[in-house]
XYZ file of N, CA and C in Angstrom:
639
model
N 69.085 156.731 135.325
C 69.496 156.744 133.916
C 68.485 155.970 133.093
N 67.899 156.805 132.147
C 67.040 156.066 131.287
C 67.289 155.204 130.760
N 66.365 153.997 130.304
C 66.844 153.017 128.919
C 67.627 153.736 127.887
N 66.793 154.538 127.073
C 67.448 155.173 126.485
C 68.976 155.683 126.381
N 69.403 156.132 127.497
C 70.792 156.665 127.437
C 71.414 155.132 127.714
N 71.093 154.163 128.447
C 71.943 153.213 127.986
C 72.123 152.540 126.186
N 71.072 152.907 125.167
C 71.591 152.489 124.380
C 72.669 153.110 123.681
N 72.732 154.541 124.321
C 73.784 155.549 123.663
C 75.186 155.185 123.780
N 75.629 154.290 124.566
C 76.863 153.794 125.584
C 77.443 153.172 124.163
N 78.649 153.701 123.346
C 78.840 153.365 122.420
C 78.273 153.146 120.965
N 77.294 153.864 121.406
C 75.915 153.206 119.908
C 76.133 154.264 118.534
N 77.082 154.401 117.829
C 77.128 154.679 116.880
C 78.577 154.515 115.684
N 78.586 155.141 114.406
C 79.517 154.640 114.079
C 80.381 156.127 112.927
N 81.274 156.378 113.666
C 82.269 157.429 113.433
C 83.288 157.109 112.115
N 83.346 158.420 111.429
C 84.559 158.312 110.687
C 85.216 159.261 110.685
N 86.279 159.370 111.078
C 87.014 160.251 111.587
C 88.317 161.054 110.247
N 88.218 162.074 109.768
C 89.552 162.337 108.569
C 89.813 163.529 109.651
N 90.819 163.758 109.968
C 91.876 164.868 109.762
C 93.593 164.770 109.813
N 93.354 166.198 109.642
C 95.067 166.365 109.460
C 95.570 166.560 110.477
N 96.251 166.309 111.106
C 96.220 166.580 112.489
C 97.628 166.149 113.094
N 98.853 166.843 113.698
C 100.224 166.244 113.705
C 100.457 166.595 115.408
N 100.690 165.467 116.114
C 100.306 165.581 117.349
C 100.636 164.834 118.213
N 101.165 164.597 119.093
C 101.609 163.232 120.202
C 100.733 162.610 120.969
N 99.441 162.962 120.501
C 98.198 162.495 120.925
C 98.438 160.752 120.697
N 98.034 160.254 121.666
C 98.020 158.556 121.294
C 96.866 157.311 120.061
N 95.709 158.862 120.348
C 94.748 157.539 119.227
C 94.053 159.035 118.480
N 93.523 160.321 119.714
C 92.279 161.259 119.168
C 93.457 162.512 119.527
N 93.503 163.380 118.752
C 93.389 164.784 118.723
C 92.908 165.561 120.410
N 93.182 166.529 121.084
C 92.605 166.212 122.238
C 92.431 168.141 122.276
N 93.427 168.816 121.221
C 92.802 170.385 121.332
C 91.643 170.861 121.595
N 91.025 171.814 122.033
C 90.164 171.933 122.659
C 89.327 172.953 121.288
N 88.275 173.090 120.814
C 87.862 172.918 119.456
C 87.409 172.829 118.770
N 88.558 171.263 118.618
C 88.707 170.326 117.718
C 87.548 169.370 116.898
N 86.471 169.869 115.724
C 85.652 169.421 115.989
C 85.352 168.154 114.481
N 84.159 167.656 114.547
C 83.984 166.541 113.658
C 82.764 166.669 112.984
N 82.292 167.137 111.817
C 81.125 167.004 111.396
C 80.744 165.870 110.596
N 79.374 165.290 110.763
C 79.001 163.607 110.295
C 77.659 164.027 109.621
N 77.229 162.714 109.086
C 75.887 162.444 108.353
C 75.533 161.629 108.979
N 75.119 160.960 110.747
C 74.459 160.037 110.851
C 73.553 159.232 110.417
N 73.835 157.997 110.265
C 72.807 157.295 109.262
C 72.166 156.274 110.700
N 70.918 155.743 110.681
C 69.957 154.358 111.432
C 69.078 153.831 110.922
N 69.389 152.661 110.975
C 68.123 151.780 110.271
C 67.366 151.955 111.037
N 65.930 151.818 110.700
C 64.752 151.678 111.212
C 64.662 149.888 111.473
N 63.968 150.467 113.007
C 63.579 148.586 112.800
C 62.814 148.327 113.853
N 62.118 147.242 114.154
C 60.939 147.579 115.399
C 61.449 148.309 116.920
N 62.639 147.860 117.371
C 63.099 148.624 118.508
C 63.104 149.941 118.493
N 63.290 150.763 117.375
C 64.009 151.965 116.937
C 62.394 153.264 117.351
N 62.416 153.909 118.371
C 61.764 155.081 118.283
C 62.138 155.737 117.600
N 61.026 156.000 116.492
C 62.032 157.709 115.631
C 61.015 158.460 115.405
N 59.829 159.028 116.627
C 58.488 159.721 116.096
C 59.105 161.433 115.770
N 60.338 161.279 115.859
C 60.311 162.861 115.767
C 61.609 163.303 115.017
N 61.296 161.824 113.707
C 62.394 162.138 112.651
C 61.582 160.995 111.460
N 61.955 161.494 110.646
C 60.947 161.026 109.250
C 61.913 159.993 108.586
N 62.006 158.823 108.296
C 62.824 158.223 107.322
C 62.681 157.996 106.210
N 63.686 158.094 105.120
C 63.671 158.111 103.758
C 63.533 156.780 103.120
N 63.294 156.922 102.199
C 62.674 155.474 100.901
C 63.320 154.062 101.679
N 64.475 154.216 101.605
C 65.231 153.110 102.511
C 65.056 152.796 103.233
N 64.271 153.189 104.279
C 63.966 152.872 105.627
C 65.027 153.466 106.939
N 65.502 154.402 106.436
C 67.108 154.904 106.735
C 66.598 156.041 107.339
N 67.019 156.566 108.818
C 67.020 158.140 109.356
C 68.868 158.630 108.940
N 68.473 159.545 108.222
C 69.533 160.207 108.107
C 69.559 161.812 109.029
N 70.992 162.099 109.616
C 70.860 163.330 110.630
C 72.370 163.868 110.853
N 72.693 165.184 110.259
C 73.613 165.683 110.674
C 74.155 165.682 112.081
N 75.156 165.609 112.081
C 75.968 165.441 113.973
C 77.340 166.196 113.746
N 77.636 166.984 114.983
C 78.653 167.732 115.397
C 78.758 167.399 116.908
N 80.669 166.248 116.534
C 81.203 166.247 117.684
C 82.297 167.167 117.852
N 82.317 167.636 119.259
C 83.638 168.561 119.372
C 83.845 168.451 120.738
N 85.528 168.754 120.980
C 85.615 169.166 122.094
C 85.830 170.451 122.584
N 85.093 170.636 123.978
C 84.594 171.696 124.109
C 85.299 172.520 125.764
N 86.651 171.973 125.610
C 87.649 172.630 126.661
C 87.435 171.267 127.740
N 87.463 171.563 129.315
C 87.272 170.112 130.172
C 86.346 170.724 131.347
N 86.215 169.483 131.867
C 85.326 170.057 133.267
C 85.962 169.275 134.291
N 86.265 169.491 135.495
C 86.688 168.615 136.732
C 85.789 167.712 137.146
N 86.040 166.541 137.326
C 85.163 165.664 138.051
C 86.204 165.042 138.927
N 85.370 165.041 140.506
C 85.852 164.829 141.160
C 88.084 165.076 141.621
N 87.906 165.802 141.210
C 89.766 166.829 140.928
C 90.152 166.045 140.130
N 89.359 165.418 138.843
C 90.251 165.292 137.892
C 89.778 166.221 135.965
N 90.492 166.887 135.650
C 89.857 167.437 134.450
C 90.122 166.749 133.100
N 88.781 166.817 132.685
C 88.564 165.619 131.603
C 87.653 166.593 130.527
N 88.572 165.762 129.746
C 87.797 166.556 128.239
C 86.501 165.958 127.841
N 85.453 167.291 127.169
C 84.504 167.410 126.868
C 84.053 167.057 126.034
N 84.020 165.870 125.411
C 83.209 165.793 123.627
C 82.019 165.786 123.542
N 81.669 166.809 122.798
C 80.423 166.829 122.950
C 79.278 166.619 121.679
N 77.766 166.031 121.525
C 78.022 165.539 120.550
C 76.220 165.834 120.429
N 76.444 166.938 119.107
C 75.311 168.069 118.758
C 74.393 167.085 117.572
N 73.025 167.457 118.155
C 72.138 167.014 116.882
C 71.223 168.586 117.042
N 71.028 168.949 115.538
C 69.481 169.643 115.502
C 69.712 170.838 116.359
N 71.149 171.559 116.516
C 71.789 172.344 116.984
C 71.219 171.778 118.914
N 71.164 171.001 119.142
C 70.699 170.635 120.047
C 72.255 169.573 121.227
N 72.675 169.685 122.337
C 73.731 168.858 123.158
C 73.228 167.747 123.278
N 73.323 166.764 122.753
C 72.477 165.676 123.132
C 73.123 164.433 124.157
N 74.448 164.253 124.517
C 75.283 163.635 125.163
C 76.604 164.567 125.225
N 77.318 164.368 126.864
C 78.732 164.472 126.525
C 79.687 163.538 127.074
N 80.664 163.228 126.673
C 81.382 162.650 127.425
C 82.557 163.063 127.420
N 82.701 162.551 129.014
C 83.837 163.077 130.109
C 85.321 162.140 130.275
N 86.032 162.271 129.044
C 87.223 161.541 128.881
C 88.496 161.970 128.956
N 89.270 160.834 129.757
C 90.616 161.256 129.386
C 91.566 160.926 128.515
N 92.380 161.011 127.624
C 93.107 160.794 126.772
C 94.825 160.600 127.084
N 95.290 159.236 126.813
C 96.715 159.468 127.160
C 97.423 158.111 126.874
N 98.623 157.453 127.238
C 99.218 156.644 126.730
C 98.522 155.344 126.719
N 97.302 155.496 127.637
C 97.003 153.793 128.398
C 95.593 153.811 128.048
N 95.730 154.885 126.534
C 94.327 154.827 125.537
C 92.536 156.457 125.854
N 91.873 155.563 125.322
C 90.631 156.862 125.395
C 89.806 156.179 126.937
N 89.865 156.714 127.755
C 89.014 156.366 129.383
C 87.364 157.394 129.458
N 86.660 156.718 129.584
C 85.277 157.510 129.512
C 84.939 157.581 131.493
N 85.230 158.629 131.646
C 84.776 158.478 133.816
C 83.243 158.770 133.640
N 82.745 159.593 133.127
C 81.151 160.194 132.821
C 80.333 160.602 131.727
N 79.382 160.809 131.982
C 78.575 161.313 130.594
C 77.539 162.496 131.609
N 77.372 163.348 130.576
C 76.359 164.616 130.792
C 75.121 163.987 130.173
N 73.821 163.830 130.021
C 73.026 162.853 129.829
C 72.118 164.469 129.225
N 71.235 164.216 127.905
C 70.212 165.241 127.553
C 69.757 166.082 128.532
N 69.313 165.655 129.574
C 68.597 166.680 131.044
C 69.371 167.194 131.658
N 71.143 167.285 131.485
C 72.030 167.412 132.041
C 72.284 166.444 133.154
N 71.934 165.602 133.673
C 72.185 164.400 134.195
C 73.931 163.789 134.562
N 74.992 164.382 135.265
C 76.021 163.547 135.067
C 76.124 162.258 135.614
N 76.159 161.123 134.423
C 76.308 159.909 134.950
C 77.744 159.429 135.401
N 78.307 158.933 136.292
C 79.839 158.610 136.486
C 79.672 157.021 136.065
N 80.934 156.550 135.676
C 81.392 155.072 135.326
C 81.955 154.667 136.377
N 81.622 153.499 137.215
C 82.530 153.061 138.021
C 82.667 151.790 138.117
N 83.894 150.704 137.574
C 84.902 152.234 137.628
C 85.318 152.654 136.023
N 86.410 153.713 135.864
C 85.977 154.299 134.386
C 85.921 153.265 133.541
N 85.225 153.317 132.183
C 85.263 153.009 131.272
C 86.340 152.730 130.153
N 87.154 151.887 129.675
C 88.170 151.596 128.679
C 87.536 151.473 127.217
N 87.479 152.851 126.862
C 86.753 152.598 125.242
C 87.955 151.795 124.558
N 89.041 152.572 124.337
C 90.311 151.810 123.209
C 91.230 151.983 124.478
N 91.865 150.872 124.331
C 93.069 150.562 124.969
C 94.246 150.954 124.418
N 95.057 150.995 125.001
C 96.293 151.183 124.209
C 97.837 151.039 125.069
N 98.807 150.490 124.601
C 98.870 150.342 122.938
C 98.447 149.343 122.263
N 97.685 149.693 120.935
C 97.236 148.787 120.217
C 98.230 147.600 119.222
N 97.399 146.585 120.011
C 97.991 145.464 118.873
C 97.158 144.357 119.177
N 97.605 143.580 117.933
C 96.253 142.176 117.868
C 96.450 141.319 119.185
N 95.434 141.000 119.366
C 94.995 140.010 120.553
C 95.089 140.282 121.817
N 95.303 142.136 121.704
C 94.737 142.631 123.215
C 93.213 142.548 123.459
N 93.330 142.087 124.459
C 91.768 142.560 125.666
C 91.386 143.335 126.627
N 90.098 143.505 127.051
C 89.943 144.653 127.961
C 88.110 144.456 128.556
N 88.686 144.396 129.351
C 86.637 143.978 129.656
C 86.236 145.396 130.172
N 84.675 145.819 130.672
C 84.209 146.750 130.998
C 83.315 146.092 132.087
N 83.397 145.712 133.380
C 82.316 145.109 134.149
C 82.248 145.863 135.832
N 81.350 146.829 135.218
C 80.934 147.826 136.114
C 79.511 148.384 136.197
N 79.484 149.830 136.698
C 78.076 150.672 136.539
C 78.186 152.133 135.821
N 77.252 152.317 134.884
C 76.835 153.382 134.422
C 75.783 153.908 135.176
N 76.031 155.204 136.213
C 75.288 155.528 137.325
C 74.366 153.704 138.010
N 73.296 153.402 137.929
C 73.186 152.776 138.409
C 72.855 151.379 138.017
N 72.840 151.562 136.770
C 72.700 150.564 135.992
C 73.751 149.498 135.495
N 74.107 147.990 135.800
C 74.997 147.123 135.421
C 75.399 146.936 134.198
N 76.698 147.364 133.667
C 76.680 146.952 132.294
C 78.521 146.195 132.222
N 78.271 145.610 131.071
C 79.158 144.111 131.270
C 79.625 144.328 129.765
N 80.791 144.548 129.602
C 81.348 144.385 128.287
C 82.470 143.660 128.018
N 83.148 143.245 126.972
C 84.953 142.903 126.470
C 85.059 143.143 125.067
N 86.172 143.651 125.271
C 86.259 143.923 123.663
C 88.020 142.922 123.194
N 87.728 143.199 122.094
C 88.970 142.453 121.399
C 89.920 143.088 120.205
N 91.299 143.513 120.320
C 91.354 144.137 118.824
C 92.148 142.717 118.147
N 91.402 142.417 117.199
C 91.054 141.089 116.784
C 92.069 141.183 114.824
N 92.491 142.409 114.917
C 93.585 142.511 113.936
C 93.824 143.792 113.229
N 94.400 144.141 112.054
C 95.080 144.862 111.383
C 94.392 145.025 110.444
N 93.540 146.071 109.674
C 93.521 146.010 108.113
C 93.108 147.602 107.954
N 93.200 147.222 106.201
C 92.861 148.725 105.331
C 91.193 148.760 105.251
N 90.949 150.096 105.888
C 89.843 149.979 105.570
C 88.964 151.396 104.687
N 88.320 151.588 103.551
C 87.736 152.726 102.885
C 86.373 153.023 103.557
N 87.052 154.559 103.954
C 85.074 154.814 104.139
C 85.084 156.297 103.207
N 84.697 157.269 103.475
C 84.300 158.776 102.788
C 85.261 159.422 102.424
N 85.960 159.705 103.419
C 87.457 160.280 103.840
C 88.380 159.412 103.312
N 88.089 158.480 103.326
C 89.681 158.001 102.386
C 90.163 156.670 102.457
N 91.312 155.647 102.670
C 91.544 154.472 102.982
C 92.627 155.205 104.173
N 92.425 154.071 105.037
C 93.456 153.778 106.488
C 93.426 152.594 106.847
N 95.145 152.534 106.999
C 95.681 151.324 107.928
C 94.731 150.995 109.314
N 94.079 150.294 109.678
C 93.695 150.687 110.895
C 93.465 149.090 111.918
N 93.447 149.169 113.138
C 93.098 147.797 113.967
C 91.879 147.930 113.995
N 90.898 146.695 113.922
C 89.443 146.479 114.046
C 89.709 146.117 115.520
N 88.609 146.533 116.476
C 88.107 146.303 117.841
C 86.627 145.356 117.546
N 86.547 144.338 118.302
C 85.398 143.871 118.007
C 84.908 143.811 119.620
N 83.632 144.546 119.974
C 82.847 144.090 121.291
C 81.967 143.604 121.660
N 81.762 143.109 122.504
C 80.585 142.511 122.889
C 79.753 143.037 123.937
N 78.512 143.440 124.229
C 77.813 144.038 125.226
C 76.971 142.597 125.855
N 76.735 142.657 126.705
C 75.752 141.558 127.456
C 75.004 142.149 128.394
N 75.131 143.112 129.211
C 74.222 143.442 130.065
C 74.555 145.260 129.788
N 73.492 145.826 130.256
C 71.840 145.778 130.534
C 71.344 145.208 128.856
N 72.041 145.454 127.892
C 71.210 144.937 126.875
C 72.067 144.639 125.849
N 71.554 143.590 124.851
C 72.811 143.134 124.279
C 73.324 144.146 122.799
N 74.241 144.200 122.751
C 74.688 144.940 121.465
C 76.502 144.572 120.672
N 76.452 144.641 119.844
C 78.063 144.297 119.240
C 78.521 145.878 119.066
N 79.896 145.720 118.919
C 80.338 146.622 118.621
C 82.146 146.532 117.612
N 82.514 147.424 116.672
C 83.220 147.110 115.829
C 83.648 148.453 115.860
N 84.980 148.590 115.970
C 85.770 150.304 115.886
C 86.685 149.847 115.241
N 86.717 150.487 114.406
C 88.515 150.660 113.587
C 89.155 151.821 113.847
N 90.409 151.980 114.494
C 91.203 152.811 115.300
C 92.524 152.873 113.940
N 92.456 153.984 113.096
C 94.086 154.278 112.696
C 94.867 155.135 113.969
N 96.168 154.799 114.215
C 97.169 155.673 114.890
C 97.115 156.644 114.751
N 97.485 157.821 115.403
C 97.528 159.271 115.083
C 96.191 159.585 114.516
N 95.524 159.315 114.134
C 94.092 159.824 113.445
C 92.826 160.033 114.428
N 92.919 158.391 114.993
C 91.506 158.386 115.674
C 90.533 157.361 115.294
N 89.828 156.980 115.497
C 88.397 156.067 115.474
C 87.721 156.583 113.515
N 88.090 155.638 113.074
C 87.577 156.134 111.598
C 86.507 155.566 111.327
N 86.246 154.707 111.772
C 84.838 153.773 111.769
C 84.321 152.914 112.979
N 82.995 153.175 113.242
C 82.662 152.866 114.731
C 81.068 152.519 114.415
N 81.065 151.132 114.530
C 79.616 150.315 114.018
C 78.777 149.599 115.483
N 77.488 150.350 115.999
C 77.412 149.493 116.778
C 75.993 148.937 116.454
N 75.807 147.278 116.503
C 74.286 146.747 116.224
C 73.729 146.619 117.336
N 72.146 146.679 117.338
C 71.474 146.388 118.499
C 70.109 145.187 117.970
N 69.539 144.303 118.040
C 68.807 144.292 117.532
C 67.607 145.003 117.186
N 67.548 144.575 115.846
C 66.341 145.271 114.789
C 67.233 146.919 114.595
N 68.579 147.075 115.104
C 68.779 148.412 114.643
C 70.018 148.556 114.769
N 70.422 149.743 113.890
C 71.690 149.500 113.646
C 72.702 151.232 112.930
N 73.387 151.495 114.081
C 73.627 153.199 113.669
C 75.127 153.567 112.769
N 75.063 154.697 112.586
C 76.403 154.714 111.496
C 76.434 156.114 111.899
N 77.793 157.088 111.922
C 77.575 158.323 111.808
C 78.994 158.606 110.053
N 78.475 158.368 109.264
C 79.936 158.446 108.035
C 79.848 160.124 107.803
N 80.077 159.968 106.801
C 80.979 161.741 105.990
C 81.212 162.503 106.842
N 82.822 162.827 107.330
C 83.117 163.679 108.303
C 83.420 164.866 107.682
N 83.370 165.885 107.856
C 84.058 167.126 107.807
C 84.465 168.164 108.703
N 85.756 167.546 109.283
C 86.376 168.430 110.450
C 87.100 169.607 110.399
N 86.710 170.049 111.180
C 87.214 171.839 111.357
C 87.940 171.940 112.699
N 88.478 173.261 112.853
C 89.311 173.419 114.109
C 89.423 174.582 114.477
């Protein structure tokens, strides 16, 4: 697994609007179901971007389409597909399950098609959500060590494109293979409306959603 795909391990930041009426616990899970964004990244010395131009700001801006895209079995278990398009191009997927005890990441499909497994899976959002739950991540992404905890550290309203939502802030911490923060705001029934992750010298956003189905 490249450097690279380890910085992908959470590295961006989602806003999620739809309508959507469903017994789903945090995401929508129809098969689909999709999310269109304006990814935004600062430029900054870490940041390769030879094969994207940035504007006055210093800002790469880049359309993104996440969707899910039915499931695949891993190892006899079937896990949904999100998959997550740049430049009409698959550029990651991940291999999650969805259900009362939150969003579980077991794998990722990696650009070369590459499936990486988590072991053991991954706890993106926990659930059920409420303040001053925890959840660490201290395992391997194929072969590489990576060490996380996250915190949902409280309750608030928050405005992004799509609109205002009630939502819990997640705050994380990465430490190994490389360091990075991370900040999700989770409304109920909706989904992940905002998802900020920094790295140094860089720093990604994916805002304006427009979801279809």
């Amino acid at each position: 697994m490249r450097n690279s795909d380890v910085k992908k391990l959470c590295a961006a930041t989602y806003f999620f609007a739809i309508s959507y009426a469903s017994a789903a616990p945090i995401v929508p899970t129809a098969p689909g179901t999709s999310w269109r964004y304006q990814m935004t990244e600062e430029v900054g010395k870490g940041l390769n971007i030879s094969d994207v131009k940035a504007d006055t700001d210093g800002k790469v801006r880049l359309p993104v389409l996440y969707r899910i895209d039915g499931t695949e079995n891993v190892d006899g278990k079937d896990l949904l597909k999100f998959e997550m398009h740049r430049a009409d191009t698959i550029t990651n997927t991940d291999l999650l399950s969805v259900d009362d005890h939150g969003i579980i990441c077991w794998a990722r499909i990696n650009l070369d098609g590459q499936l990486v497994k988590f072991n053991p899976p991954q706890t993106m959002i926990a659930a059920p959500l409420k303040k001053g739950a925890t959840w660490d991540f201290n395992g391997h992404a194929g072969e590489l060590k990576v060490q996380q905890h996250y915190e949902v550290v409280g309750e608030e309203k928050i405005e992004v494109p799509a609109g205002t939502f009630h939502a819990y802030r997640i705050h994380g911490e990465q430490t190994e293979p490389n360091r990075m923060t991370i900040d999700r705001w989770v409304a109920p029934a909706v989904g992940i409306v905002q998802d900020t992750t920094t790295r140094p010298d860089t720093k990604t956003e994916l805002p304006t959603p427009h979801p279809s189905f």
